[in-house]
Each structure stands twice: as structure tokens, then as C-alpha cells.
Coordinates of C-alpha atoms in Angstrom, one line a residue:
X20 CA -38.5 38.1 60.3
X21 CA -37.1 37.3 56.8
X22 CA -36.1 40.0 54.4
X23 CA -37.7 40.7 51.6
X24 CA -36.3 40.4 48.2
X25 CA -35.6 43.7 48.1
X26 CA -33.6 43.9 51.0
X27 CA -32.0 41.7 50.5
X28 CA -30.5 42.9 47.3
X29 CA -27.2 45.0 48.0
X30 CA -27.8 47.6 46.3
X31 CA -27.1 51.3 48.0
X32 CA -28.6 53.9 45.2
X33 CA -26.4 56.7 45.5
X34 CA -26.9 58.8 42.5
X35 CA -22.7 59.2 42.2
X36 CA -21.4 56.9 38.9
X37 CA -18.5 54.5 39.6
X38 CA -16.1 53.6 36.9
X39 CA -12.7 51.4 37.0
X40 CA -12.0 53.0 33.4
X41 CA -12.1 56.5 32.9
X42 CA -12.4 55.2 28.8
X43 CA -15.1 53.0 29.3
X44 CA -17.0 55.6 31.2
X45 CA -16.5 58.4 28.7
X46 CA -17.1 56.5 25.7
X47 CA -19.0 58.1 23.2
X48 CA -20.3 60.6 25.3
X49 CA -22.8 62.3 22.9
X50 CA -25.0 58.6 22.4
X51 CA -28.2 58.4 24.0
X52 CA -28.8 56.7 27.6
X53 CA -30.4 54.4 25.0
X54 CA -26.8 52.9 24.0
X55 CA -25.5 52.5 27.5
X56 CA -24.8 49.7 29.7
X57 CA -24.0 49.2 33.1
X58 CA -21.9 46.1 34.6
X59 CA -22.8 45.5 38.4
X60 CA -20.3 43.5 40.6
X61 CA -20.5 40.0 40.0
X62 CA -22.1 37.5 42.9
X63 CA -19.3 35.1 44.6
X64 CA -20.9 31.6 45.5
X65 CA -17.9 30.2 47.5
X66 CA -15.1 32.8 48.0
X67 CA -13.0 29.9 49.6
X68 CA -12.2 29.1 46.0
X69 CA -10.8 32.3 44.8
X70 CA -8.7 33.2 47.6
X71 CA -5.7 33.3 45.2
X72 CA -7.5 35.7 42.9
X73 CA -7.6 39.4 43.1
X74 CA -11.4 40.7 43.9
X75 CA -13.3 38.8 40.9
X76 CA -16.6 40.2 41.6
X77 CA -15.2 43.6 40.4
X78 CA -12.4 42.1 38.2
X79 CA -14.4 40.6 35.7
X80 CA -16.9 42.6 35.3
X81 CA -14.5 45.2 34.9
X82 CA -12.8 43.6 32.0
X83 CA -15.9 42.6 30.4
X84 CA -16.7 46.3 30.6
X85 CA -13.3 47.3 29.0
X86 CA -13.7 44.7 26.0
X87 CA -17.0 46.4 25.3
X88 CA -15.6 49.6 25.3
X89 CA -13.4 48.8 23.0
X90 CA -15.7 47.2 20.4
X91 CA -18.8 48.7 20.6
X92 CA -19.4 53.1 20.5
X93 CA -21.9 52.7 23.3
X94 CA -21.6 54.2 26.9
X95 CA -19.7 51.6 29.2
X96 CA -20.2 51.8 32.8
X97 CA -19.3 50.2 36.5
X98 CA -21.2 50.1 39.4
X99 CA -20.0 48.5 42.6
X100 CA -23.1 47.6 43.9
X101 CA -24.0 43.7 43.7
X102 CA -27.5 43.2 42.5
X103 CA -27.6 40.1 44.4
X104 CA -30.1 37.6 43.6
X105 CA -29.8 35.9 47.2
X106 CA -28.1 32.7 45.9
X107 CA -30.9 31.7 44.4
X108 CA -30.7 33.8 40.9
X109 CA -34.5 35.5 41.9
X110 CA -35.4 37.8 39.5
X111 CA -34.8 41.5 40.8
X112 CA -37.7 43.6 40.6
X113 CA -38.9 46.0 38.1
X114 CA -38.5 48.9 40.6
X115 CA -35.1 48.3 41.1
X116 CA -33.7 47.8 37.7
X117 CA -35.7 50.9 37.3
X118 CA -33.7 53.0 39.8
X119 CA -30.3 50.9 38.9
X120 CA -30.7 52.0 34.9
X121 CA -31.5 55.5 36.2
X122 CA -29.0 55.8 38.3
X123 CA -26.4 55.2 35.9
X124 CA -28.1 56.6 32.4
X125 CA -28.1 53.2 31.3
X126 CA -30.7 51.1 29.3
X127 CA -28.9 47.8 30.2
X128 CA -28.2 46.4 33.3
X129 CA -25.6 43.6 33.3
X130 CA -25.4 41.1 36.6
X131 CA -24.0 37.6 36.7
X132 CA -22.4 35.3 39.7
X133 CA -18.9 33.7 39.9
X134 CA -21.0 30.1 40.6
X135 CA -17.6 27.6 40.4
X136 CA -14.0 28.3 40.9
X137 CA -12.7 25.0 42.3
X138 CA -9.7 22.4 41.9
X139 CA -10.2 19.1 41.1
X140 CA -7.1 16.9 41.9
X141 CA -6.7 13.5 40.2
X142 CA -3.6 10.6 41.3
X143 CA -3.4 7.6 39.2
X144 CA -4.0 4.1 40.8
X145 CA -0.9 4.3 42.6
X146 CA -1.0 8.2 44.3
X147 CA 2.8 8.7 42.1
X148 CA 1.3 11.4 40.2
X149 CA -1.5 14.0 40.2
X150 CA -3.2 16.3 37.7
X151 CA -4.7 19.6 38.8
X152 CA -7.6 21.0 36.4
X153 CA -9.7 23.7 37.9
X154 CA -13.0 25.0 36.7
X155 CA -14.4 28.5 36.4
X156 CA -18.3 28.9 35.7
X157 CA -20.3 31.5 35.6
X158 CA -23.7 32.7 35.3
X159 CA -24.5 35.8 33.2
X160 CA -27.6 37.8 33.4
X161 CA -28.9 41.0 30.8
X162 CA -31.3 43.2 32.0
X163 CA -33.5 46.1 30.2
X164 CA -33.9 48.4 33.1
X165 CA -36.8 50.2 32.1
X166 CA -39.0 47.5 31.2
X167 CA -37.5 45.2 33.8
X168 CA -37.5 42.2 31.0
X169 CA -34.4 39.5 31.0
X170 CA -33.1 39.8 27.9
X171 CA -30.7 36.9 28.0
X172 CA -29.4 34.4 30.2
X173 CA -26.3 32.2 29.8
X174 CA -24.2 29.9 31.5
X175 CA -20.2 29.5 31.0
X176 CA -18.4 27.0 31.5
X177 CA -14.4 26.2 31.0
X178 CA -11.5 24.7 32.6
X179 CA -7.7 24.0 32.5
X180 CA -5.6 21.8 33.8
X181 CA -1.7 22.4 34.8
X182 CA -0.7 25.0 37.6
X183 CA -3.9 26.5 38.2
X184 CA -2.7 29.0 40.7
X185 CA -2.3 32.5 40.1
X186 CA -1.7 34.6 43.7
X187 CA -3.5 37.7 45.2
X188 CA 0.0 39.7 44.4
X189 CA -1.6 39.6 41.0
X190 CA -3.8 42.9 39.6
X191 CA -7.0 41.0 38.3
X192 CA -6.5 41.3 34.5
X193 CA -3.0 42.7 34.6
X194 CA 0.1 41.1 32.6
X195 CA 1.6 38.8 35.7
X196 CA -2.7 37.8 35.8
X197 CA -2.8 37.0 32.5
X198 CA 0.4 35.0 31.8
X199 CA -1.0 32.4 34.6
X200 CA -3.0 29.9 32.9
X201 CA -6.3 30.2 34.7
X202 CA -5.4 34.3 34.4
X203 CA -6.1 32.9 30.7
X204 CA -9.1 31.1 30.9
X205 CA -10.5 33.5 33.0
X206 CA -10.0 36.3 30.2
X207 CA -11.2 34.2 27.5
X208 CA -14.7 33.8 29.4
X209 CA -14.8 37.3 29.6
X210 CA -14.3 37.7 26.0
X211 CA -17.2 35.4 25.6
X212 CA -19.6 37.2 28.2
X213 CA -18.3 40.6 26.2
X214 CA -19.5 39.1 23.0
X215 CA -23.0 37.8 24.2
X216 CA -23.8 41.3 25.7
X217 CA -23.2 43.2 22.7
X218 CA -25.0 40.7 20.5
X219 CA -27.9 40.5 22.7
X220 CA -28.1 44.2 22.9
X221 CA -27.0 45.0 19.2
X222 CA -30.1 42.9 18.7
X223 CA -32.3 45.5 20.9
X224 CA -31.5 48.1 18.2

């Protein structure tokens, strides 16, 4: 028997807040659940691709969550859950963004996928040479948990071509992460995402 969409979301409610920053948690700790936001893991769509990278569906939201705590006096917050949308980006139900926003005091409910993280290798007519570029896109979802509403929806989209490698050995996010060039590329979509989730709930307010 198939699972329902609920099921199938991963999603294990239990009441006890998460956070990868002890900052971004605390921030502003006398706003309003109102003000607060809540990053879920981020969905993997081939996790072949991102074999070199250090645990991306908690890395980037993670950093995401500590550029908004560092430009915005709202409530930051983590959870490790995956509000999954089954591959196929189904919209999660009222219910549960219900319980996800109350779990966490948080009006906002921020979920996303990891959609494309591959190489691309091109040789010129002869095979002598070959240039790597390598692709990340992602898909980023924003969520009002008590009304259930999608707020905004966005796709990113950026690559880079050179040494495109950057080794599990690497802390997601850390200096030796950043100083690779898709370490960079990954940071500056997560500047972007950062952006369009403060704008998009600035805009609430």
C-alpha cells in the first residue's frame, strides 16, 4: 500500500529545538514567535554528486540560517528534520506546517532541495585538454506555518568551472570549504537564498 503524503514526509515532531548556532538560536530573544524563522534540512536529489561535500542538506541551510542571523533581529532557528516533498516538490499539508511552526515558535518555515550538483567535463576535438565546470541548483521553498500559504518560491542556479573539488575533510562552510572554488559558489547561493527569505518575509510585516 502506498504512503500517504504525510508519511511520507520525514518529519519526527519532537517538541526539543535543534540549532547548529547557539547565536542564531538566541537571537533577539524578546521578539515575538511572529519574527521567527525556522530552516529545515534541505532535500538531496542525487547524493552521488556531493560525495566530496560535507552533509549539504544541513550545511547550507545552516549557513543560510547564520547570514540571517546576522542581518535581520528576528529569531533564527534549525531543525534537522527534512520536510520532504517526495521528489516531486508536493506541497506539505496545512497540518504539518502547523505542528512544524509550533514546534519551533516560528511563523516561517523554510524548506528547499539540493536538485543539481554535477560535473560536466568538456575535451576539445582532439581529447588533449578538458574543462571541468560543475553546477549547483537549488530549489527554495518559504512557508507561513499557520496559514499553510507558500509565500515564495525560487529556483537558483550557478556554476564554475576550474577544480571543482572540494573533499569531505572539509567542515561545510569552514575556511579550507570556502577557499575551494565551488566552496565559493556554493556560499554565494546561500547569500542569495538569505536575501530572498528576508525580503519575502520583511514583506509579511
Amino acid at each position: 500500500m502506498a504512503l500517504s503524503m504525510a508519511n511520507r514526509i520525514v518529519l519526527a515532531l519532537s517538541g526539543v529545538f535543534f540549532t547548529a548556532h547557539s547565536h542564531a538560536q538566541m537571537a533577539g530573544p524578546g521578539l515575538p514567535p511572529s519574527t521567527a524563522v525556522v530552516l529545515t534540512g534541505f532535500a538531496v536529489n542525487k547524493p552521488i554528486q556531493l560525495q566530496d561535500v560535507d552533509d549539504i542538506a544541513q550545511g547550507f541551510p545552516r549557513e543560510v540560517a547564520r547570514r540571517l542571523a546576522q542581518s535581520t533581529s528576528w529569531q533564527i532557528r534549525t531543525a534537522p528534520h527534512l520536510l520532504s516533498f517526495d521528489w516531486q516538490q508536493d506541497v506539505p499539508a496545512n497540518k504539518l506546517l502547523n505542528q512544524m511552526g509550533a514546534t519551533y515558535a516560528s511563523r516561517y518555515v523554510v524548506a528547499g532541495e539540493i536538485r543539481n550538483a554535477g560535473t560536466k567535463i568538456d575535451t576539445n576535438l582532439f581529447g588533449l585538454t578538458q574543462k571541468k565546470t560543475r553546477a549547483i541548483e537549488i530549489e527554495l521553498r518559504i512557508y507561513d506555518a499557520q496559514s499553510g500559504n507558500l509565500l515564495a518560491r525560487q529556483d537558483f542556479s550557478k556554476t564554475v568551472a576550474g577544480d571543482v573539488a572540494i573533499g569531505r575533510e572539509h567542515v561545510f562552510g569552514g575556511a579550507a570549504f570556502n577557499s575551494t572554488q565551488y566552496g565559493k559558489l556554493i556560499g554565494e547561493v546561500a547569500d542569495q537564498v538569505a536575501s530572498l527569505v528576508s525580503t519575502t518575509i520583511a514583506a509579511q510585516h
